PDB file of C-alpha atoms in Angstrom:
ATOM      1  CA  MET A  17       0.000   0.000   0.000  1.00  0.00           C
ATOM      2  CA  PRO A  18       1.416   3.469  -0.849  1.00  0.00           C
ATOM      3  CA  GLN A  19       2.701   5.458   2.131  1.00  0.00           C
ATOM      4  CA  TYR A  20       0.096   8.242   1.815  1.00  0.00           C
ATOM      5  CA  HIS A  21      -2.689   5.614   1.792  1.00  0.00           C
ATOM      6  CA  ARG A  22      -1.392   4.130   5.028  1.00  0.00           C
ATOM      7  CA  ILE A  23      -1.310   7.603   6.626  1.00  0.00           C
ATOM      8  CA  LEU A  24      -4.858   8.366   5.422  1.00  0.00           C
ATOM      9  CA  CYS A  25      -6.183   5.042   6.692  1.00  0.00           C
ATOM     10  CA  ALA A  26      -4.554   5.588  10.075  1.00  0.00           C
ATOM     11  CA  ALA A  27      -6.108   9.056  10.344  1.00  0.00           C
ATOM     12  CA  VAL A  28      -9.562   7.752   9.421  1.00  0.00           C
ATOM     13  CA  ALA A  29      -9.236   4.932  11.958  1.00  0.00           C
ATOM     14  CA  ALA A  30      -8.333   7.427  14.684  1.00  0.00           C
ATOM     15  CA  ILE A  31     -11.329   9.603  13.845  1.00  0.00           C
ATOM     16  CA  LEU A  32     -13.679   6.599  13.883  1.00  0.00           C
ATOM     17  CA  ALA A  33     -12.243   5.428  17.196  1.00  0.00           C
ATOM     18  CA  LEU A  34     -13.123   8.775  18.744  1.00  0.00           C
ATOM     19  CA  SER A  35     -16.446   9.423  17.054  1.00  0.00           C
ATOM     20  CA  GLY A  36     -18.394   6.649  18.799  1.00  0.00           C
ATOM     21  CA  PRO A  37     -17.546   7.579  22.406  1.00  0.00           C
ATOM     22  CA  LEU A  38     -17.798  11.295  21.656  1.00  0.00           C
ATOM     23  CA  ALA A  39     -21.304  10.949  20.264  1.00  0.00           C
ATOM     24  CA  ALA A  40     -22.373   8.644  23.083  1.00  0.00           C
ATOM     25  CA  ASP A  41     -21.070  10.947  25.817  1.00  0.00           C
ATOM     26  CA  LYS A  42     -22.255  14.290  24.495  1.00  0.00           C
ATOM     27  CA  ALA A  43     -25.923  14.187  25.504  1.00  0.00           C
ATOM     28  CA  SER A  44     -25.262  12.906  29.023  1.00  0.00           C
ATOM     29  CA  TYR A  45     -22.349  15.277  29.554  1.00  0.00           C
ATOM     30  CA  LEU A  46     -24.404  18.291  28.468  1.00  0.00           C
ATOM     31  CA  THR A  47     -27.105  17.267  30.917  1.00  0.00           C
ATOM     32  CA  LEU A  48     -24.550  17.055  33.730  1.00  0.00           C
ATOM     33  CA  ALA A  49     -23.101  20.429  32.738  1.00  0.00           C
ATOM     34  CA  GLU A  50     -26.543  22.027  32.895  1.00  0.00           C
ATOM     35  CA  ARG A  51     -27.218  20.527  36.314  1.00  0.00           C
ATOM     36  CA  GLY A  52     -23.892  21.585  37.791  1.00  0.00           C
ATOM     37  CA  TRP A  53     -23.132  24.875  36.057  1.00  0.00           C
ATOM     38  CA  SER A  54     -26.386  26.515  34.977  1.00  0.00           C
ATOM     39  CA  TYR A  55     -27.689  28.160  38.140  1.00  0.00           C
ATOM     40  CA  GLU A  56     -28.374  31.371  39.980  1.00  0.00           C
ATOM     41  CA  LEU A  57     -26.411  32.195  43.104  1.00  0.00           C
ATOM     42  CA  ARG A  58     -27.683  30.090  45.973  1.00  0.00           C
ATOM     43  CA  THR A  59     -27.892  31.170  49.581  1.00  0.00           C
ATOM     44  CA  THR A  60     -25.133  29.620  51.720  1.00  0.00           C
ATOM     45  CA  MET A  61     -24.664  29.558  55.463  1.00  0.00           C
ATOM     46  CA  LEU A  62     -23.618  33.210  55.259  1.00  0.00           C
ATOM     47  CA  ALA A  63     -26.155  35.929  54.585  1.00  0.00           C
ATOM     48  CA  ARG A  64     -24.999  38.260  51.835  1.00  0.00           C
ATOM     49  CA  ASP A  65     -25.795  41.813  50.848  1.00  0.00           C
ATOM     50  CA  PRO A  66     -27.802  41.658  47.583  1.00  0.00           C
ATOM     51  CA  GLY A  67     -26.291  44.992  46.583  1.00  0.00           C
ATOM     52  CA  ILE A  68     -22.811  43.464  46.169  1.00  0.00           C
ATOM     53  CA  PRO A  69     -22.211  42.489  42.525  1.00  0.00           C
ATOM     54  CA  VAL A  70     -21.528  38.819  41.757  1.00  0.00           C
ATOM     55  CA  HIS A  71     -19.443  37.630  38.840  1.00  0.00           C
ATOM     56  CA  ILE A  72     -19.052  33.861  38.420  1.00  0.00           C
ATOM     57  CA  ASN A  73     -16.366  32.680  36.041  1.00  0.00           C
ATOM     58  CA  GLY A  74     -14.066  29.770  36.829  1.00  0.00           C
ATOM     59  CA  ARG A  75     -11.188  31.532  35.080  1.00  0.00           C
ATOM     60  CA  ASP A  76     -11.233  34.307  37.680  1.00  0.00           C
ATOM     61  CA  PHE A  77      -9.048  32.208  39.998  1.00  0.00           C
ATOM     62  CA  SER A  78      -6.743  30.720  37.380  1.00  0.00           C
ATOM     63  CA  GLY A  79      -3.254  31.734  38.325  1.00  0.00           C
ATOM     64  CA  ALA A  80      -4.292  32.670  41.861  1.00  0.00           C
ATOM     65  CA  SER A  81      -2.083  31.584  44.741  1.00  0.00           C
ATOM     66  CA  ILE A  82      -3.018  28.969  47.324  1.00  0.00           C
ATOM     67  CA  CYS A  83      -2.196  30.065  50.855  1.00  0.00           C
ATOM     68  CA  LEU A  84      -2.057  27.174  53.320  1.00  0.00           C
ATOM     69  CA  VAL A  85      -2.849  27.950  56.953  1.00  0.00           C
ATOM     70  CA  GLY A  86      -3.426  25.881  60.068  1.00  0.00           C
ATOM     71  CA  ASP A  87      -1.675  22.522  60.134  1.00  0.00           C
ATOM     72  CA  PRO A  88       1.131  21.992  57.628  1.00  0.00           C
ATOM     73  CA  PRO A  89       0.088  19.599  54.831  1.00  0.00           C
ATOM     74  CA  ASP A  90       0.869  15.949  55.443  1.00  0.00           C
ATOM     75  CA  LYS A  91       2.515  13.861  52.724  1.00  0.00           C
ATOM     76  CA  SER A  92      -0.755  12.657  51.169  1.00  0.00           C
ATOM     77  CA  THR A  93      -2.328  16.126  51.218  1.00  0.00           C
ATOM     78  CA  LEU A  94       0.756  17.646  49.631  1.00  0.00           C
ATOM     79  CA  ARG A  95       0.697  15.066  46.835  1.00  0.00           C
ATOM     80  CA  THR A  96      -2.939  15.850  46.083  1.00  0.00           C
ATOM     81  CA  LEU A  97      -2.305  19.596  46.114  1.00  0.00           C
ATOM     82  CA  ASP A  98       0.746  19.365  43.868  1.00  0.00           C
ATOM     83  CA  THR A  99      -1.089  17.108  41.405  1.00  0.00           C
ATOM     84  CA  PHE A 100      -4.079  19.453  41.222  1.00  0.00           C
ATOM     85  CA  ARG A 101      -1.751  22.427  40.743  1.00  0.00           C
ATOM     86  CA  ALA A 102      -0.020  20.621  37.884  1.00  0.00           C
ATOM     87  CA  LEU A 103      -3.388  19.819  36.298  1.00  0.00           C
ATOM     88  CA  ALA A 104      -4.555  23.439  36.630  1.00  0.00           C
ATOM     89  CA  ARG A 105      -1.335  24.714  35.094  1.00  0.00           C
ATOM     90  CA  GLU A 106      -1.638  22.261  32.200  1.00  0.00           C
ATOM     91  CA  ILE A 107      -5.220  23.271  31.411  1.00  0.00           C
ATOM     92  CA  PHE A 108      -5.274  26.992  32.252  1.00  0.00           C
ATOM     93  CA  GLY A 109      -1.735  27.739  31.143  1.00  0.00           C
ATOM     94  CA  LYS A 110      -0.872  29.580  34.365  1.00  0.00           C
ATOM     95  CA  PRO A 111       1.066  28.464  37.442  1.00  0.00           C
ATOM     96  CA  LEU A 112      -0.821  27.996  40.701  1.00  0.00           C
ATOM     97  CA  PRO A 113       1.683  29.139  43.360  1.00  0.00           C
ATOM     98  CA  MET A 114       1.347  27.720  46.871  1.00  0.00           C
ATOM     99  CA  ARG A 115       2.936  28.530  50.207  1.00  0.00           C
ATOM    100  CA  TYR A 116       2.424  27.731  53.882  1.00  0.00           C
ATOM    101  CA  ALA A 117       1.770  30.946  55.819  1.00  0.00           C
ATOM    102  CA  GLY A 118       1.360  29.653  59.366  1.00  0.00           C
ATOM    103  CA  PRO A 119      -1.599  29.485  61.746  1.00  0.00           C
ATOM    104  CA  GLU A 120      -3.503  32.618  60.645  1.00  0.00           C
ATOM    105  CA  ALA A 121      -5.104  33.577  57.325  1.00  0.00           C
ATOM    106  CA  ARG A 122      -4.143  37.237  57.819  1.00  0.00           C
ATOM    107  CA  GLN A 123      -0.552  36.110  57.187  1.00  0.00           C
ATOM    108  CA  CYS A 124      -1.546  35.330  53.586  1.00  0.00           C
ATOM    109  CA  GLY A 125      -1.490  38.975  52.559  1.00  0.00           C
ATOM    110  CA  LEU A 126      -3.499  40.564  49.783  1.00  0.00           C
ATOM    111  CA  GLY A 127      -3.956  39.674  46.109  1.00  0.00           C
ATOM    112  CA  ARG A 128      -5.761  36.839  44.340  1.00  0.00           C
ATOM    113  CA  THR A 129      -5.453  34.203  47.030  1.00  0.00           C
ATOM    114  CA  VAL A 130      -7.355  31.030  47.857  1.00  0.00           C
ATOM    115  CA  VAL A 131      -7.067  30.433  51.604  1.00  0.00           C
ATOM    116  CA  LEU A 132      -6.878  26.731  52.454  1.00  0.00           C
ATOM    117  CA  ARG A 133      -7.037  25.890  56.149  1.00  0.00           C
ATOM    118  CA  LEU A 134      -5.910  22.340  56.961  1.00  0.00           C
ATOM    119  CA  TYR A 135      -6.611  20.630  60.257  1.00  0.00           C
ATOM    120  CA  SER A 136      -6.763  17.225  61.908  1.00  0.00           C
ATOM    121  CA  GLY A 137      -9.003  16.284  64.788  1.00  0.00           C
ATOM    122  CA  ALA A 138     -11.760  18.665  65.900  1.00  0.00           C
ATOM    123  CA  PRO A 139     -12.717  21.457  63.461  1.00  0.00           C
ATOM    124  CA  PRO A 140     -11.024  24.775  64.365  1.00  0.00           C
ATOM    125  CA  ASN A 141     -14.178  26.857  64.395  1.00  0.00           C
ATOM    126  CA  ARG A 142     -12.553  29.810  66.172  1.00  0.00           C
ATOM    127  CA  ALA A 143      -9.854  29.913  63.487  1.00  0.00           C
ATOM    128  CA  LEU A 144     -12.539  29.665  60.795  1.00  0.00           C
ATOM    129  CA  THR A 145     -14.291  32.684  62.305  1.00  0.00           C
ATOM    130  CA  ASP A 146     -11.025  34.637  62.426  1.00  0.00           C
ATOM    131  CA  ASP A 147     -10.298  33.755  58.783  1.00  0.00           C
ATOM    132  CA  LEU A 148     -13.692  34.952  57.598  1.00  0.00           C
ATOM    133  CA  LEU A 149     -13.577  38.163  59.620  1.00  0.00           C
ATOM    134  CA  TRP A 150     -10.155  38.923  58.106  1.00  0.00           C
ATOM    135  CA  MET A 151     -11.499  38.243  54.601  1.00  0.00           C
ATOM    136  CA  ASN A 152     -14.432  40.483  55.451  1.00  0.00           C
ATOM    137  CA  ASP A 153     -12.002  43.295  56.228  1.00  0.00           C
ATOM    138  CA  VAL A 154      -9.989  42.707  53.055  1.00  0.00           C
ATOM    139  CA  HIS A 155     -12.859  42.320  50.580  1.00  0.00           C
ATOM    140  CA  ASP A 156     -15.632  44.261  52.367  1.00  0.00           C
ATOM    141  CA  LEU A 157     -17.968  41.268  52.284  1.00  0.00           C
ATOM    142  CA  GLY A 158     -20.575  42.808  54.538  1.00  0.00           C
ATOM    143  CA  LEU A 159     -20.521  39.961  57.111  1.00  0.00           C
ATOM    144  CA  PRO A 160     -21.896  40.633  60.599  1.00  0.00           C
ATOM    145  CA  PRO A 161     -18.912  41.674  62.769  1.00  0.00           C
ATOM    146  CA  ARG A 162     -19.814  39.589  65.824  1.00  0.00           C
ATOM    147  CA  ARG A 163     -21.009  36.422  64.148  1.00  0.00           C
ATOM    148  CA  ARG A 164     -19.304  33.111  64.907  1.00  0.00           C
ATOM    149  CA  TYR A 165     -18.990  30.320  62.353  1.00  0.00           C
ATOM    150  CA  ALA A 166     -18.744  26.540  62.583  1.00  0.00           C
ATOM    151  CA  ALA A 167     -17.911  23.896  59.989  1.00  0.00           C
ATOM    152  CA  PRO A 168     -20.938  21.725  59.089  1.00  0.00           C
ATOM    153  CA  SER A 169     -18.759  18.952  57.613  1.00  0.00           C
ATOM    154  CA  PRO A 170     -15.085  17.880  57.413  1.00  0.00           C
ATOM    155  CA  ALA A 171     -14.655  19.934  54.233  1.00  0.00           C
ATOM    156  CA  LEU A 172     -16.091  23.331  53.387  1.00  0.00           C
ATOM    157  CA  ALA A 173     -15.397  25.671  50.476  1.00  0.00           C
ATOM    158  CA  GLN A 174     -16.975  29.064  49.929  1.00  0.00           C
ATOM    159  CA  THR A 175     -16.355  31.964  47.586  1.00  0.00           C
ATOM    160  CA  PHE A 176     -17.367  35.374  48.868  1.00  0.00           C
ATOM    161  CA  PHE A 177     -18.142  38.405  46.731  1.00  0.00           C
ATOM    162  CA  GLY A 178     -17.377  41.751  48.282  1.00  0.00           C
ATOM    163  CA  ARG A 179     -17.177  45.414  47.360  1.00  0.00           C
ATOM    164  CA  ARG A 180     -13.410  45.049  47.019  1.00  0.00           C
ATOM    165  CA  GLY A 181     -13.305  41.822  45.058  1.00  0.00           C
ATOM    166  CA  ALA A 182     -13.889  38.121  45.689  1.00  0.00           C
ATOM    167  CA  GLY A 183     -12.097  35.610  47.881  1.00  0.00           C
ATOM    168  CA  THR A 184     -12.284  31.855  48.383  1.00  0.00           C
ATOM    169  CA  HIS A 185     -11.892  30.050  51.691  1.00  0.00           C
ATOM    170  CA  ILE A 186     -11.512  26.278  51.958  1.00  0.00           C
ATOM    171  CA  MET A 187     -11.269  24.312  55.196  1.00  0.00           C
ATOM    172  CA  VAL A 188     -10.434  20.610  54.917  1.00  0.00           C
ATOM    173  CA  GLN A 189      -9.581  17.958  57.456  1.00  0.00           C
ATOM    174  CA  GLN A 190      -6.529  15.810  56.707  1.00  0.00           C
ATOM    175  CA  ALA A 191      -5.435  12.384  57.864  1.00  0.00           C
ATOM    176  CA  GLY A 192      -3.255  13.296  60.832  1.00  0.00           C
ATOM    177  CA  THR A 193      -2.892  10.208  63.040  1.00  0.00           C
ATOM    178  CA  ASP A 194      -4.887   8.143  60.480  1.00  0.00           C
ATOM    179  CA  ALA A 195      -2.252   8.615  57.772  1.00  0.00           C
ATOM    180  CA  ARG A 196      -1.356   4.895  57.732  1.00  0.00           C
ATOM    181  CA  ASP A 197      -4.959   3.787  57.106  1.00  0.00           C
ATOM    182  CA  PRO A 198      -5.578   3.440  53.331  1.00  0.00           C
ATOM    183  CA  GLU A 199      -9.307   4.108  53.682  1.00  0.00           C
ATOM    184  CA  ALA A 200      -8.659   7.226  55.762  1.00  0.00           C
ATOM    185  CA  ARG A 201      -6.142   8.509  53.220  1.00  0.00           C
ATOM    186  CA  ALA A 202      -8.639   7.887  50.401  1.00  0.00           C
ATOM    187  CA  PHE A 203     -11.334   9.733  52.362  1.00  0.00           C
ATOM    188  CA  PHE A 204      -9.259  12.828  53.119  1.00  0.00           C
ATOM    189  CA  ASN A 205      -7.869  13.005  49.595  1.00  0.00           C
ATOM    190  CA  SER A 206     -11.376  12.645  48.174  1.00  0.00           C
ATOM    191  CA  ILE A 207     -12.832  15.561  50.122  1.00  0.00           C
ATOM    192  CA  LEU A 208      -9.822  17.761  49.278  1.00  0.00           C
ATOM    193  CA  ILE A 209     -10.088  16.982  45.554  1.00  0.00           C
ATOM    194  CA  GLU A 210     -13.793  17.833  45.580  1.00  0.00           C
ATOM    195  CA  GLU A 211     -13.343  21.185  47.313  1.00  0.00           C
ATOM    196  CA  LEU A 212     -10.481  22.194  45.016  1.00  0.00           C
ATOM    197  CA  PHE A 213     -12.415  21.222  41.888  1.00  0.00           C
ATOM    198  CA  GLN A 214     -15.558  23.071  42.953  1.00  0.00           C
ATOM    199  CA  SER A 215     -13.632  26.168  44.001  1.00  0.00           C
ATOM    200  CA  PHE A 216     -11.765  26.464  40.701  1.00  0.00           C
ATOM    201  CA  THR A 217     -14.766  25.762  38.451  1.00  0.00           C
ATOM    202  CA  PHE A 218     -17.788  27.079  40.449  1.00  0.00           C
ATOM    203  CA  GLY A 219     -19.591  23.776  39.870  1.00  0.00           C
ATOM    204  CA  MET A 220     -22.500  22.862  42.156  1.00  0.00           C
ATOM    205  CA  ASP A 221     -23.385  19.495  43.714  1.00  0.00           C
ATOM    206  CA  ILE A 222     -25.386  17.173  41.448  1.00  0.00           C
ATOM    207  CA  LEU A 223     -27.877  14.773  43.057  1.00  0.00           C
ATOM    208  CA  HIS A 224     -27.347  11.128  42.038  1.00  0.00           C
ATOM    209  CA  LEU A 225     -30.311   8.950  43.021  1.00  0.00           C
ATOM    210  CA  ASP A 226     -29.794   5.700  41.081  1.00  0.00           C
ATOM    211  CA  ARG A 227     -27.227   3.381  42.673  1.00  0.00           C
ATOM    212  CA  ASP A 228     -27.310   1.184  39.558  1.00  0.00           C
ATOM    213  CA  THR A 229     -26.104   4.047  37.346  1.00  0.00           C
ATOM    214  CA  ALA A 230     -22.368   4.656  37.359  1.00  0.00           C
ATOM    215  CA  TYR A 231     -21.063   8.011  38.523  1.00  0.00           C
ATOM    216  CA  ALA A 232     -19.801  10.334  35.799  1.00  0.00           C
ATOM    217  CA  SER A 233     -18.683  13.311  37.905  1.00  0.00           C
ATOM    218  CA  LYS A 234     -16.994  14.045  41.215  1.00  0.00           C
ATOM    219  CA  LEU A 235     -19.843  16.500  41.853  1.00  0.00           C
ATOM    220  CA  GLU A 236     -22.488  13.774  41.815  1.00  0.00           C
ATOM    221  CA  GLU A 237     -23.636  12.759  45.277  1.00  0.00           C
ATOM    222  CA  PHE A 238     -25.811   9.863  46.377  1.00  0.00           C
ATOM    223  CA  PRO A 239     -27.671  10.895  49.553  1.00  0.00           C
ATOM    224  CA  VAL A 240     -26.499   9.009  52.639  1.00  0.00           C
ATOM    225  CA  ASP A 241     -27.545   9.734  56.216  1.00  0.00           C
ATOM    226  CA  LEU A 242     -24.373  10.333  58.244  1.00  0.00           C
ATOM    227  CA  ARG A 243     -25.810  12.825  60.722  1.00  0.00           C
ATOM    228  CA  HIS A 244     -25.216  10.748  63.852  1.00  0.00           C
ATOM    229  CA  LEU A 245     -21.733   9.479  63.031  1.00  0.00           C
ATOM    230  CA  PRO A 246     -18.490  11.106  64.188  1.00  0.00           C
ATOM    231  CA  TRP A 247     -16.544  12.552  61.250  1.00  0.00           C
ATOM    232  CA  ASP A 248     -13.448  10.541  62.091  1.00  0.00           C
ATOM    233  CA  SER A 249     -15.268   7.209  62.425  1.00  0.00           C
ATOM    234  CA  PRO A 250     -14.668   4.439  59.840  1.00  0.00           C
ATOM    235  CA  ALA A 251     -18.434   4.233  59.222  1.00  0.00           C
ATOM    236  CA  TYR A 252     -18.609   7.932  58.344  1.00  0.00           C
ATOM    237  CA  MET A 253     -15.633   7.681  56.017  1.00  0.00           C
ATOM    238  CA  ARG A 254     -17.006   4.592  54.245  1.00  0.00           C
ATOM    239  CA  GLY A 255     -20.415   6.206  53.900  1.00  0.00           C
ATOM    240  CA  LEU A 256     -19.075   9.407  52.378  1.00  0.00           C
ATOM    241  CA  LEU A 257     -16.649   7.547  50.102  1.00  0.00           C
ATOM    242  CA  SER A 258     -19.570   5.527  48.746  1.00  0.00           C
ATOM    243  CA  SER A 259     -21.619   8.646  47.989  1.00  0.00           C
ATOM    244  CA  ASN A 260     -19.520   9.905  45.057  1.00  0.00           C
ATOM    245  CA  PRO A 261     -16.323   9.142  43.079  1.00  0.00           C
ATOM    246  CA  ARG A 262     -13.006   9.262  44.912  1.00  0.00           C
ATOM    247  CA  GLY A 263     -11.353  11.439  42.259  1.00  0.00           C
ATOM    248  CA  LEU A 264     -12.064  13.431  39.136  1.00  0.00           C
ATOM    249  CA  CYS A 265     -13.876  11.781  36.240  1.00  0.00           C
ATOM    250  CA  GLU A 266     -13.485  12.311  32.503  1.00  0.00           C
ATOM    251  CA  PHE A 267     -16.416  14.723  32.586  1.00  0.00           C
ATOM    252  CA  ASP A 268     -14.740  16.809  35.298  1.00  0.00           C
ATOM    253  CA  VAL A 269     -11.554  17.177  33.272  1.00  0.00           C
ATOM    254  CA  LEU A 270     -13.696  18.205  30.292  1.00  0.00           C
ATOM    255  CA  MET A 271     -15.331  20.880  32.434  1.00  0.00           C
ATOM    256  CA  LEU A 272     -11.931  22.221  33.453  1.00  0.00           C
ATOM    257  CA  HIS A 273     -11.040  22.536  29.773  1.00  0.00           C
ATOM    258  CA  ALA A 274     -14.398  24.192  29.084  1.00  0.00           C
ATOM    259  CA  VAL A 275     -13.955  26.738  31.874  1.00  0.00           C
ATOM    260  CA  ALA A 276     -10.446  27.506  30.639  1.00  0.00           C
ATOM    261  CA  THR A 277     -11.457  28.168  27.027  1.00  0.00           C
ATOM    262  CA  ALA A 278     -15.099  29.313  26.980  1.00  0.00           C
ATOM    263  CA  PRO A 279     -15.427  32.820  25.443  1.00  0.00           C
ATOM    264  CA  VAL A 280     -18.190  33.782  27.870  1.00  0.00           C
ATOM    265  CA  ASP A 281     -18.440  36.375  30.625  1.00  0.00           C
ATOM    266  CA  GLN A 282     -19.857  33.970  33.214  1.00  0.00           C
ATOM    267  CA  THR A 283     -19.673  30.184  33.476  1.00  0.00           C
ATOM    268  CA  ASN A 284     -23.007  29.676  35.200  1.00  0.00           C
ATOM    269  CA  ASP A 285     -25.346  30.750  32.406  1.00  0.00           C
ATOM    270  CA  PRO A 286     -26.738  29.185  29.211  1.00  0.00           C
ATOM    271  CA  ALA A 287     -24.007  30.689  27.016  1.00  0.00           C
ATOM    272  CA  PHE A 288     -21.459  28.472  28.756  1.00  0.00           C
ATOM    273  CA  ILE A 289     -23.510  25.331  28.084  1.00  0.00           C
ATOM    274  CA  ALA A 290     -23.959  26.418  24.461  1.00  0.00           C
ATOM    275  CA  TYR A 291     -20.185  26.713  24.133  1.00  0.00           C
ATOM    276  CA  ILE A 292     -19.672  23.169  25.446  1.00  0.00           C
ATOM    277  CA  ASP A 293     -22.244  21.928  22.931  1.00  0.00           C
ATOM    278  CA  SER A 294     -20.557  23.643  19.991  1.00  0.00           C
ATOM    279  CA  ALA A 295     -16.966  22.791  20.994  1.00  0.00           C
ATOM    280  CA  PHE A 296     -17.635  19.342  22.413  1.00  0.00           C
ATOM    281  CA  ASP A 297     -15.424  17.286  20.108  1.00  0.00           C
ATOM    282  CA  THR A 298     -12.469  19.627  20.581  1.00  0.00           C
ATOM    283  CA  LEU A 299     -12.960  19.658  24.344  1.00  0.00           C
ATOM    284  CA  MET A 300     -13.222  15.881  24.487  1.00  0.00           C
ATOM    285  CA  MET A 301     -10.029  15.337  22.528  1.00  0.00           C
ATOM    286  CA  ALA A 302      -8.181  17.765  24.806  1.00  0.00           C
ATOM    287  CA  THR A 303      -9.671  15.960  27.808  1.00  0.00           C
ATOM    288  CA  ARG A 304      -8.453  12.559  26.696  1.00  0.00           C
ATOM    289  CA  ARG A 305      -4.979  13.888  26.044  1.00  0.00           C
ATOM    290  CA  THR A 306      -4.920  15.285  29.575  1.00  0.00           C
ATOM    291  CA  MET A 307      -6.214  12.061  31.090  1.00  0.00           C
ATOM    292  CA  GLY A 308      -3.518  10.105  29.315  1.00  0.00           C
ATOM    293  CA  ASP A 309      -0.831  12.062  31.187  1.00  0.00           C
ATOM    294  CA  GLY A 310       0.321   9.919  34.102  1.00  0.00           C
ATOM    295  CA  ARG A 311       1.196  12.975  36.200  1.00  0.00           C
ATOM    296  CA  PHE A 312      -2.482  13.458  37.017  1.00  0.00           C
ATOM    297  CA  ALA A 313      -3.343   9.864  37.978  1.00  0.00           C
ATOM    298  CA  PRO A 314      -3.314  10.498  41.780  1.00  0.00           C
ATOM    299  CA  ILE A 315      -6.442  12.690  41.557  1.00  0.00           C
ATOM    300  CA  LEU A 316      -8.342  10.766  38.849  1.00  0.00           C
ATOM    301  CA  ASP A 317     -10.861   7.988  39.452  1.00  0.00           C
ATOM    302  CA  PRO A 318     -10.558   5.175  36.863  1.00  0.00           C
ATOM    303  CA  GLU A 319     -13.977   3.798  37.840  1.00  0.00           C
ATOM    304  CA  CYS A 320     -15.784   6.858  36.477  1.00  0.00           C
ATOM    305  CA  GLY A 321     -13.796   7.490  33.329  1.00  0.00           C
ATOM    306  CA  GLY A 322     -10.856   9.039  35.106  1.00  0.00           C
ATOM    307  CA  GLY A 323      -8.051   7.345  33.246  1.00  0.00           C
ATOM    308  CA  PRO A 324      -6.625   3.840  32.969  1.00  0.00           C
ATOM    309  CA  GLY A 325      -7.314   1.490  35.843  1.00  0.00           C
TER     310      GLY A 325
END
């Protein structure tokens, strides 16, 4: 066979190999995108002044710095953070600097900063309150000056919109004394991955009600009743691990690519979904190239299309 025929046949075979999965995934992925990214601002645990303008675009925090406060990151946490930073740099084309600032968020300084408070054991609610009051001073968020805040779960991420800009605060428990327990490590890495992904894409939780249907996104959650279990108990960890994927799925990587490239002003309105629809094949090919990079394996879940098992 002539050389140019062999090249043409190889190209056609590659296109056909992609076309089936791309077509099969598109409808379900668009539905997930609509459920997780087409929304109006929802009320959180913090009351907000409706007069403060809100601008939601996942690219707003690309290239921001991550300021670690509280406990220094343990080995597993640091691996997850470094892998996510590498993934963000690959997709957004900007570095994601990170430094440990000490016990207090006010040591992070000003600028585009994501505050990440790490802790083990009981949640540091007093430190959480201090962090938010400092962010209130920096960004003029309009929070009540004497209010006290408490973490409702082992991981909490919130972006605040103020008169002097926006800021994101994440508080996540890490393994601590449970570092040698594989299930504990999987649990703490899972909640950290979820909070990072949501913070840097502005995706919302997606209810997953059918246990017989495989998960397709880290944002999907099957409802489990864990209200009466201690956060550090094996039963709580197993229950939460069973409620959603342990890492990012193929769909999640696609959404990172979409956020990075969408020519829209906000990534929570119909124009963003329309962009994903029109650019789906290009986004999917970029996604599969990213997933094939072994550097990102520690934060991907192979059971939900997150790379090779």
